[in-house]
CSV table of C-alpha atoms and ligand atoms in Angstrom, one decimal:
chain,number,residue,atom,x,y,z
A,1,MET,CA,-5.1,22.4,13.2
A,2,ARG,CA,-8.5,21.2,14.4
A,3,TYR,CA,-9.2,17.3,12.6
A,4,PHE,CA,-11.9,16.4,14.8
A,5,GLY,CA,-14.9,17.2,12.5
A,6,LYS,CA,-18.4,17.5,14.9
A,7,LYS,CA,-19.7,14.5,13.7
A,8,SER,CA,-17.2,13.0,14.7
A,9,MET,CA,-16.8,14.8,18.2
A,10,MET,CA,-20.5,13.3,18.2
A,11,ALA,CA,-19.2,9.4,17.7
A,12,ALA,CA,-16.8,9.6,20.5
A,13,ALA,CA,-19.3,11.6,22.6
A,14,LEU,CA,-21.1,8.9,21.9
A,15,LEU,CA,-18.9,6.3,22.3
A,16,ALA,CA,-17.3,7.7,26.3
A,17,SER,CA,-21.1,7.8,27.3
A,18,THR,CA,-22.2,4.8,26.9
A,19,SER,CA,-18.7,3.7,27.8
A,20,MET,CA,-19.2,6.0,30.8
A,21,ALA,CA,-14.2,5.9,30.7
A,22,SER,CA,-12.3,8.6,30.0
A,23,ALA,CA,-9.8,8.7,26.7
A,24,ALA,CA,-7.3,5.9,27.1
A,25,ASP,CA,-3.5,5.8,25.5
A,26,VAL,CA,-3.7,3.7,21.9
A,27,GLU,CA,-0.8,1.1,22.0
A,28,VAL,CA,-1.0,1.2,17.6
A,29,LEU,CA,1.2,-1.9,15.5
A,30,HIS,CA,2.3,-0.5,12.4
A,31,TRP,CA,5.2,-0.3,10.3
A,32,TRP,CA,5.4,3.1,8.9
A,33,THR,CA,9.3,3.5,9.5
A,34,SER,CA,10.7,5.6,7.2
A,35,GLY,CA,10.6,9.4,8.0
A,36,GLY,CA,8.3,10.1,4.2
A,37,GLU,CA,6.3,7.7,6.6
A,38,ALA,CA,6.8,8.3,10.3
A,39,ALA,CA,5.9,12.3,9.3
A,40,ALA,CA,3.0,10.7,8.2
A,41,LEU,CA,2.6,9.1,11.4
A,42,ASN,CA,2.9,12.3,12.7
A,43,VAL,CA,-0.2,13.5,11.4
A,44,LEU,CA,-2.1,11.4,12.7
A,45,LYS,CA,0.0,11.8,16.6
A,46,ASP,CA,-0.4,15.0,16.6
A,47,ASP,CA,-4.5,14.4,16.4
A,48,LEU,CA,-5.0,12.4,18.3
A,49,ALA,CA,-2.8,14.0,21.5
A,50,GLY,CA,-5.2,17.4,20.5
A,51,GLN,CA,-7.2,15.2,22.1
A,52,SER,CA,-5.6,13.8,25.3
A,53,ILE,CA,-4.9,10.4,23.8
A,54,GLY,CA,-1.6,9.3,24.2
A,55,TRP,CA,0.3,7.3,21.5
A,56,ASN,CA,2.0,4.0,23.0
A,57,ASP,CA,4.3,3.5,19.5
A,58,MET,CA,4.7,-0.1,18.4
A,59,PRO,CA,6.9,0.1,15.2
A,60,VAL,CA,7.9,-3.0,13.4
A,61,ALA,CA,9.4,-2.0,10.1
A,62,GLY,CA,9.2,-3.8,6.9
A,63,GLY,CA,7.1,-2.7,3.5
A,64,GLY,CA,4.0,-5.4,3.2
A,65,GLY,CA,3.3,-5.6,6.7
A,66,GLU,CA,4.7,-9.3,7.0
A,67,SER,CA,6.6,-8.9,9.6
A,68,ALA,CA,4.3,-7.1,11.8
A,69,MET,CA,1.5,-9.5,11.4
A,70,THR,CA,3.7,-11.9,12.5
A,71,VAL,CA,4.2,-9.7,15.5
A,72,LEU,CA,0.8,-9.3,15.7
A,73,ARG,CA,-0.1,-13.3,15.7
A,74,ALA,CA,2.7,-13.2,18.9
A,75,ARG,CA,0.7,-10.4,20.8
A,76,VAL,CA,-2.7,-11.9,20.5
A,77,THR,CA,-1.5,-15.5,21.1
A,78,ALA,CA,-0.1,-14.3,23.7
A,79,GLY,CA,-4.3,-12.4,24.9
A,80,ASP,CA,-2.3,-9.4,24.8
A,81,PRO,CA,-3.8,-7.5,21.9
A,82,PRO,CA,-2.8,-4.1,20.8
A,83,THR,CA,-5.6,-1.3,20.7
A,84,ALA,CA,-5.2,-0.6,17.2
A,85,VAL,CA,-4.0,-2.3,14.2
A,86,GLN,CA,-2.4,-1.5,10.7
A,87,MET,CA,-3.8,-3.8,8.6
A,88,LEU,CA,-4.5,-5.1,5.0
A,89,GLY,CA,-7.0,-6.5,2.6
A,90,PHE,CA,-7.5,-10.0,4.0
A,91,ASP,CA,-5.3,-9.6,7.0
A,92,ILE,CA,-8.3,-7.8,8.2
A,93,LEU,CA,-10.5,-9.7,7.1
A,94,ASP,CA,-8.8,-13.2,8.3
A,95,TRP,CA,-8.8,-11.0,12.1
A,96,ALA,CA,-12.3,-10.7,11.9
A,97,GLU,CA,-13.7,-14.2,11.0
A,98,GLU,CA,-11.8,-15.7,14.0
A,99,GLY,CA,-14.1,-12.9,16.1
A,100,ALA,CA,-10.7,-11.1,17.4
A,101,LEU,CA,-11.8,-6.9,16.2
A,102,ALA,CA,-13.9,-4.4,18.1
A,103,ASN,CA,-17.1,-3.5,16.8
A,104,LEU,CA,-16.9,0.2,14.7
A,105,ASN,CA,-20.6,0.3,13.0
A,106,ASP,CA,-21.7,3.2,16.7
A,107,VAL,CA,-18.9,5.3,14.7
A,108,ALA,CA,-19.7,3.9,11.2
A,109,ALA,CA,-23.5,5.4,11.5
A,110,ALA,CA,-22.6,8.5,13.2
A,111,GLU,CA,-20.1,9.6,10.5
A,112,GLY,CA,-22.1,7.9,7.9
A,113,TRP,CA,-19.0,5.5,6.4
A,114,ASP,CA,-21.5,3.6,4.0
A,115,ALA,CA,-22.4,6.7,2.1
A,116,VAL,CA,-18.4,8.0,1.7
A,117,VAL,CA,-15.8,5.2,1.8
A,118,PRO,CA,-15.6,3.5,-1.8
A,119,ALA,CA,-17.2,-0.4,-2.7
A,120,ALA,CA,-13.5,-1.6,-3.0
A,121,LEU,CA,-12.6,0.0,0.9
A,122,GLN,CA,-15.6,-1.9,2.5
A,123,ALA,CA,-15.0,-4.8,0.6
A,124,PHE,CA,-12.1,-5.0,3.6
A,125,ALA,CA,-13.1,-2.7,6.2
A,126,LYS,CA,-16.6,-5.0,6.6
A,127,HIS,CA,-17.8,-7.8,8.0
A,128,ASP,CA,-20.8,-9.8,8.1
A,129,GLY,CA,-22.1,-6.7,8.0
A,130,GLN,CA,-20.2,-5.5,10.6
A,131,TRP,CA,-17.3,-2.2,10.8
A,132,ILE,CA,-14.5,-3.9,11.3
A,133,SER,CA,-12.1,-1.2,10.7
A,134,ALA,CA,-11.1,2.8,9.8
A,135,PRO,CA,-9.2,3.4,6.3
A,136,VAL,CA,-7.0,5.4,6.4
A,137,ASN,CA,-5.7,6.3,2.6
A,138,VAL,CA,-5.7,4.9,-1.0
A,139,HIS,CA,-2.3,3.5,-2.0
A,140,SER,CA,-1.7,1.7,-5.2
A,141,THR,CA,1.1,-0.2,-6.5
A,142,ASN,CA,1.8,0.1,-10.5
A,143,TRP,CA,3.9,3.8,-10.5
A,144,VAL,CA,6.8,4.3,-11.4
A,145,TRP,CA,8.7,7.8,-9.9
A,146,ALA,CA,11.7,9.6,-11.4
A,147,ASN,CA,15.1,11.7,-11.4
A,148,LYS,CA,13.6,14.1,-13.8
A,149,ALA,CA,17.5,15.3,-13.7
A,150,VAL,CA,18.9,12.8,-14.6
A,151,LEU,CA,16.3,11.7,-17.8
A,152,ASP,CA,17.0,15.6,-18.9
A,153,GLU,CA,20.5,15.3,-19.0
A,154,LEU,CA,20.2,12.2,-20.9
A,155,GLY,CA,17.6,13.0,-23.1
A,156,ILE,CA,15.4,10.9,-22.2
A,157,ALA,CA,11.6,12.2,-22.2
A,158,GLN,CA,9.3,10.6,-19.6
A,159,PRO,CA,8.3,6.9,-21.1
A,160,THR,CA,4.5,5.8,-21.9
A,161,THR,CA,5.0,2.7,-23.2
A,162,TRP,CA,6.9,-0.1,-22.5
A,163,ALA,CA,9.7,-1.0,-25.3
A,164,GLU,CA,10.5,3.1,-24.1
A,165,PHE,CA,10.7,2.4,-20.5
A,166,GLU,CA,13.2,-0.1,-21.4
A,167,ALA,CA,15.1,2.1,-24.1
A,168,ALA,CA,15.0,4.7,-21.5
A,169,MET,CA,17.0,2.2,-19.1
A,170,ALA,CA,19.1,0.9,-21.9
A,171,ALA,CA,19.9,5.0,-21.9
A,172,VAL,CA,21.0,5.4,-18.6
A,173,LYS,CA,22.8,2.5,-18.1
A,174,ALA,CA,24.8,3.4,-21.5
A,175,ALA,CA,25.9,6.4,-19.2
A,176,GLY,CA,27.0,4.7,-16.2
A,177,LYS,CA,24.5,5.5,-14.0
A,178,THR,CA,21.9,3.0,-11.9
A,179,ALA,CA,18.8,2.7,-14.4
A,180,LEU,CA,16.2,1.7,-12.2
A,181,ALA,CA,16.7,2.0,-7.7
A,182,HIS,CA,16.2,-1.2,-6.5
A,183,GLY,CA,15.7,-3.2,-3.0
A,184,GLY,CA,15.7,-7.5,-3.5
A,185,GLN,CA,13.7,-8.0,-0.7
A,186,ALA,CA,10.6,-9.9,-2.1
A,187,TRP,CA,7.8,-7.6,-1.1
A,188,GLN,CA,9.5,-5.2,-3.5
A,189,GLU,CA,9.8,-7.7,-6.0
A,190,ALA,CA,6.3,-8.4,-6.0
A,191,THR,CA,4.7,-5.0,-6.0
A,192,MET,CA,7.1,-4.4,-10.2
A,193,PHE,CA,5.5,-7.4,-10.6
A,194,ASP,CA,2.3,-6.5,-9.4
A,195,GLY,CA,2.9,-3.8,-12.4
A,196,VAL,CA,4.4,-5.2,-14.2
A,197,VAL,CA,1.7,-8.0,-14.7
A,198,LEU,CA,-1.0,-4.8,-15.7
A,199,SER,CA,1.7,-3.9,-18.5
A,200,VAL,CA,1.7,-7.1,-20.4
A,201,GLY,CA,-2.0,-8.3,-19.8
A,202,GLY,CA,-3.9,-5.7,-18.7
A,203,VAL,CA,-7.2,-6.0,-16.0
A,204,ASP,CA,-8.8,-8.7,-17.5
A,205,PHE,CA,-5.2,-10.8,-17.4
A,206,TYR,CA,-4.5,-8.4,-13.9
A,207,ARG,CA,-8.4,-10.3,-12.8
A,208,LYS,CA,-8.0,-14.1,-13.7
A,209,ALA,CA,-4.3,-14.6,-12.6
A,210,PHE,CA,-4.1,-12.8,-9.2
A,211,ILE,CA,-7.8,-12.5,-8.1
A,212,ASP,CA,-9.6,-15.4,-9.4
A,213,LEU,CA,-6.0,-18.1,-9.7
A,214,ASP,CA,-7.0,-19.1,-13.0
A,215,PRO,CA,-4.0,-22.1,-13.5
A,216,GLU,CA,-4.3,-21.2,-17.5
A,217,ALA,CA,-3.5,-17.9,-17.1
A,218,LEU,CA,-1.2,-18.1,-13.7
A,219,GLY,CA,0.6,-20.9,-16.5
A,220,SER,CA,0.3,-18.6,-19.3
A,221,ASP,CA,2.1,-17.4,-22.1
A,222,MET,CA,1.6,-14.0,-20.9
A,223,MET,CA,2.6,-14.7,-17.5
A,224,VAL,CA,5.7,-15.9,-19.1
A,225,GLU,CA,6.5,-12.5,-21.1
A,226,ALA,CA,5.1,-11.0,-17.6
A,227,PHE,CA,8.7,-12.8,-16.2
A,228,ASP,CA,10.5,-11.9,-18.9
A,229,ARG,CA,9.9,-8.8,-18.1
A,230,MET,CA,11.1,-8.7,-15.0
A,231,ALA,CA,14.2,-10.3,-16.2
A,232,THR,CA,14.6,-7.3,-18.3
A,233,LEU,CA,14.5,-5.2,-14.6
A,234,ARG,CA,16.2,-7.7,-12.9
A,235,SER,CA,19.4,-6.5,-15.7
A,236,TYR,CA,18.3,-2.9,-15.0
A,237,VAL,CA,19.2,-2.7,-11.0
A,238,ASP,CA,22.2,-2.0,-9.2
A,239,ASP,CA,24.7,-4.8,-8.1
A,240,ASN,CA,24.1,-4.1,-4.2
A,241,PHE,CA,20.5,-4.2,-4.4
A,242,SER,CA,19.9,-7.0,-2.5
A,243,GLY,CA,18.2,-7.1,1.2
A,244,ARG,CA,18.0,-3.4,0.1
A,245,ASP,CA,14.9,-1.5,2.1
A,246,TRP,CA,12.3,0.1,-0.3
A,247,ASN,CA,13.2,3.9,0.9
A,248,LEU,CA,17.2,3.9,0.6
A,249,ALA,CA,16.0,3.1,-2.6
A,250,SER,CA,13.9,5.9,-3.1
A,251,ALA,CA,17.4,7.5,-2.0
A,252,MET,CA,18.9,6.9,-4.5
A,253,VAL,CA,16.1,8.2,-7.5
A,254,ILE,CA,15.8,11.5,-4.5
A,255,ASN,CA,19.3,11.9,-4.9
A,256,GLY,CA,20.2,11.1,-8.3
A,257,ASP,CA,22.0,7.8,-8.3
A,258,ALA,CA,19.3,6.1,-10.0
A,259,ALA,CA,16.9,7.2,-12.6
A,260,PHE,CA,13.6,4.8,-11.6
A,261,GLN,CA,12.1,3.5,-8.9
A,262,ILE,CA,9.4,1.0,-9.2
A,263,MET,CA,6.6,1.2,-6.0
A,264,GLY,CA,3.9,2.6,-4.7
A,265,ASP,CA,2.8,5.9,-4.2
A,266,TRP,CA,3.9,5.8,-0.7
A,267,ALA,CA,7.2,6.5,-2.3
A,268,LYS,CA,6.2,10.1,-2.4
A,269,GLY,CA,6.7,10.6,0.7
A,270,GLU,CA,9.7,10.0,0.3
A,271,PHE,CA,10.9,12.7,-1.8
A,272,LEU,CA,8.1,14.7,-0.1
A,273,ASN,CA,10.1,14.3,3.4
A,274,ALA,CA,13.4,15.2,1.4
A,275,GLY,CA,11.9,18.1,0.1
A,276,LYS,CA,11.6,17.5,-4.0
A,277,THR,CA,8.6,18.4,-6.0
A,278,PRO,CA,7.1,17.4,-7.9
A,279,GLY,CA,7.5,17.6,-11.7
A,280,GLU,CA,10.6,20.4,-10.8
A,281,ASP,CA,12.7,17.2,-9.0
A,282,PHE,CA,10.5,14.3,-9.8
A,283,LEU,CA,7.7,12.5,-12.0
A,284,CYS,CA,5.5,10.0,-10.9
A,285,PHE,CA,3.8,7.9,-14.0
A,286,ARG,CA,2.3,4.8,-14.0
A,287,VAL,CA,4.7,1.6,-15.1
A,288,PRO,CA,4.8,1.9,-19.2
A,289,GLY,CA,1.4,-0.1,-20.3
A,290,SER,CA,-0.8,0.2,-17.1
A,291,ALA,CA,-2.1,3.2,-17.6
A,292,GLY,CA,-6.2,3.5,-17.2
A,293,THR,CA,-5.6,0.5,-14.6
A,294,VAL,CA,-5.0,0.5,-11.1
A,295,SER,CA,-3.8,-1.9,-8.3
A,296,PHE,CA,-4.5,-0.5,-4.9
A,297,ASN,CA,-4.1,-1.0,-0.9
A,298,SER,CA,-5.4,0.6,1.5
A,299,ASP,CA,-4.2,0.6,5.1
A,300,GLN,CA,-6.7,0.5,7.8
A,301,PHE,CA,-6.5,0.4,11.5
A,302,ALA,CA,-8.6,-2.6,12.8
A,303,MET,CA,-9.3,-2.2,16.4
A,304,PHE,CA,-9.0,-5.1,18.6
A,305,ALA,CA,-11.9,-6.5,20.4
A,306,VAL,CA,-10.1,-5.4,24.2
A,307,GLU,CA,-12.2,-5.3,27.6
A,308,SER,CA,-11.4,-2.5,28.8
A,309,ALA,CA,-13.3,0.9,28.5
A,310,ASP,CA,-12.0,3.9,28.8
A,311,ALA,CA,-9.3,1.9,26.0
A,312,ARG,CA,-12.4,0.9,23.7
A,313,ALA,CA,-13.3,5.1,24.0
A,314,SER,CA,-10.4,6.0,22.4
A,315,GLN,CA,-10.4,3.3,19.9
A,316,GLY,CA,-13.5,4.9,19.5
A,317,ALA,CA,-12.2,8.4,19.0
A,318,MET,CA,-9.0,7.7,17.0
A,319,ALA,CA,-11.5,5.7,13.8
A,320,ALA,CA,-13.5,8.8,14.5
A,321,SER,CA,-10.3,10.6,13.8
A,322,ILE,CA,-9.0,9.2,11.2
A,323,MET,CA,-11.6,9.6,8.7
A,324,SER,CA,-12.9,12.7,9.1
A,325,PRO,CA,-12.8,14.8,6.0
A,326,SER,CA,-9.7,17.4,7.0
A,327,PHE,CA,-7.4,14.5,8.6
A,328,GLN,CA,-7.3,12.4,5.7
A,329,SER,CA,-6.4,15.1,3.7
A,330,ALA,CA,-3.5,16.6,5.9
A,331,PHE,CA,-2.6,13.2,6.2
A,332,ASN,CA,-2.6,11.9,2.8
A,333,VAL,CA,-0.8,14.3,1.3
A,334,VAL,CA,2.1,14.2,3.6
A,335,LYS,CA,1.2,9.8,3.2
A,336,GLY,CA,1.7,9.8,-1.0
A,337,SER,CA,-1.9,7.7,-1.1
A,338,VAL,CA,-5.3,9.4,-1.7
A,339,PRO,CA,-8.1,10.0,0.5
A,340,ALA,CA,-10.6,6.3,2.0
A,341,ARG,CA,-13.0,9.0,0.9
A,342,THR,CA,-14.7,9.9,-1.9
A,343,ASP,CA,-15.9,13.1,-0.7
A,344,VAL,CA,-12.3,14.8,0.3
A,345,PRO,CA,-11.2,17.8,-1.9
A,346,ASN,CA,-8.0,17.4,-3.5
A,347,ASP,CA,-7.1,20.9,-2.9
A,348,ASP,CA,-3.5,20.2,-0.8
A,349,PHE,CA,-2.8,17.2,-2.9
A,350,ASP,CA,0.5,17.6,-5.6
A,351,ALA,CA,0.1,17.4,-9.2
A,352,CYS,CA,1.3,12.8,-8.1
A,353,GLY,CA,-1.9,13.2,-5.8
A,354,LYS,CA,-4.0,15.0,-7.9
A,355,GLN,CA,-3.1,12.3,-10.4
A,356,GLY,CA,-3.6,9.9,-8.0
A,357,MET,CA,-7.3,10.5,-7.7
A,358,ALA,CA,-8.4,10.9,-10.6
A,359,GLU,CA,-7.2,8.0,-11.3
A,360,LEU,CA,-8.5,5.8,-8.5
A,361,ALA,CA,-11.8,8.0,-9.3
A,362,ALA,CA,-11.6,6.2,-13.1
A,363,ALA,CA,-10.5,3.6,-12.6
A,364,ALA,CA,-13.1,2.1,-9.9
A,365,ASP,CA,-15.8,3.9,-12.6
A,366,SER,CA,-14.6,1.9,-15.9
A,367,ASP,CA,-13.9,-1.1,-13.1
A,368,SER,CA,-10.1,-1.9,-14.1
A,369,LEU,CA,-9.9,-1.2,-10.3
A,370,VAL,CA,-7.9,-4.2,-8.5
A,371,GLY,CA,-6.0,-5.3,-5.2
A,372,SER,CA,-2.7,-5.8,-5.0
A,373,MET,CA,-1.5,-9.3,-5.0
A,374,ALA,CA,1.5,-7.8,-3.4
A,375,HIS,CA,-0.2,-5.8,-0.4
A,376,GLY,CA,-2.6,-8.5,0.6
A,377,HIS,CA,-5.7,-7.0,-1.3
A,378,ALA,CA,-5.5,-10.1,-4.0
A,379,ASN,CA,-5.6,-13.1,-2.0
A,380,ARG,CA,-5.2,-14.2,1.8
A,381,ALA,CA,-1.7,-14.8,3.0
A,382,SER,CA,-0.9,-17.9,1.5
A,383,VAL,CA,-1.4,-17.5,-1.7
A,384,LYS,CA,0.9,-13.6,-1.4
A,385,ASN,CA,3.3,-15.5,0.3
A,386,ALA,CA,3.2,-18.2,-2.2
A,387,MET,CA,3.7,-16.0,-5.2
A,388,TYR,CA,6.3,-14.2,-3.8
A,389,ASP,CA,8.5,-17.6,-3.5
A,390,VAL,CA,7.9,-17.6,-7.1
A,391,VAL,CA,9.0,-14.1,-8.1
A,392,THR,CA,12.0,-13.8,-6.2
A,393,ALA,CA,13.5,-17.1,-6.6
A,394,HIS,CA,13.0,-16.1,-10.3
A,395,PHE,CA,14.3,-13.0,-9.6
A,396,ASN,CA,17.2,-14.0,-8.6
A,397,GLY,CA,18.4,-16.4,-11.3
A,398,GLU,CA,17.0,-19.8,-9.2
A,399,TYR,CA,14.2,-19.9,-12.1
A,400,ASP,CA,13.5,-19.1,-16.0
A,401,SER,CA,10.7,-17.2,-17.0
A,402,ALA,CA,8.8,-20.4,-18.1
A,403,THR,CA,10.3,-22.3,-15.2
A,404,ALA,CA,8.1,-19.6,-13.2
A,405,ALA,CA,4.8,-19.3,-14.4
A,406,GLU,CA,4.6,-23.6,-14.0
A,407,GLU,CA,6.2,-23.3,-10.5
A,408,LEU,CA,3.6,-20.2,-9.8
A,409,VAL,CA,1.1,-22.5,-10.7
A,410,THR,CA,1.8,-25.0,-8.9
A,411,ALA,CA,2.6,-23.0,-5.6
A,412,VAL,CA,-0.4,-21.3,-6.0
A,413,GLU,CA,-2.7,-24.8,-6.0
A,414,LEU,CA,-0.2,-25.8,-2.9
A,415,ALA,CA,-1.6,-22.8,-0.9
A,416,GLN,CA,-5.2,-22.9,-1.2
B,501,BGC,C1,1.9,0.0,2.9
B,501,BGC,C2,1.6,1.4,3.2
B,501,BGC,C3,4.0,1.7,3.2
B,501,BGC,C4,4.2,0.7,2.6
B,501,BGC,C5,5.3,0.6,2.7
B,501,BGC,C6,2.7,-0.8,2.4
B,501,BGC,O1,2.4,-1.9,2.3
B,501,BGC,O2,0.1,-0.5,2.6
B,501,BGC,O3,1.6,2.4,4.2
B,501,BGC,O4,4.2,2.6,3.4
B,501,BGC,O5,4.5,-0.6,2.6
B,501,BGC,O6,5.8,0.2,4.2
């Protein structure tokens, strides 16, 4: 299959001719190490291979990219940045402010990115009016994944309210099964917290607390209720949750060892990779109480400023490739995410993907689209990490809910 459209060819040719160089290998730093993620990554690798661009793989495991960002910092400090780096939200802007990123304006202009990339993504892909990264997808975090056979066997309908969700988890637990598959890592707890905060307080509360960092919202009764819901979720995880990777938690739902997982739609990549079909084997639905709102994160590839002209040519070709409509469809169908441009047909997407695309567009239209706190789209890393610490300490029983809300106010204040 050819993902490289005519305009992409022109953009790559333009970059290549200005630099008078041939394509070099790209060294790509990323955290796509699970089965589903690797399958999606192969779509990108194959696409570049079709253009004779070699792939130098630099995987650093860990959802949310915390470890990847630590490795990146070390590489840049050593004066040896990778050519292309998977990055989220505010991390991209931080690197742009340091002047470390290449300017992608030529390829963006040749490909018309301005017209097709949603404003919510441009806010992170552009800095001072310059394109500094290529968005590959839009994920969202307020999803629940369920094993359909487990629910059917217990006569449980897909829950639509938080009360129904709690009742469903109680019924699964009473039947001797794990209700909630979870991996005890701070970013996974924070990912659940995105959906829980939306379910308690809606999009306005989410914005006040996570984006505006309003101390009143952070310490409010609503926040206490959000922590109470997290404590409820904690009571439905199995004894071995501590430290478990997210994809192993997905596997518990895939194998029928657990009923539900609250996780971003990269979890769908695991179900698909295991040969499962939405609607038949598994269900996808919004965290009960959060329907109509979408907390998003977008994986983007930021290109580091490099000296070599042929490395720059490869960066341009990679950026053009990532943004071509056919690639956006092929990649996101496998990854579980939805396209980062508004003009990609939904024909090749499954039911969950079609739902995700429609809900993203509707949320953008109704001002109900918010950046994921857990995945670096609400605030800078210092604030995000401060929130992680409180959420995870509460989840592990160090704080009661009232204390956690107070700690959140203090931690966020200190982190700014
Ligand atoms: C990324 C996803 C990735 C997930 C788990 C998120 O931060 O946006 O692409 O699949 O982490 O690794």
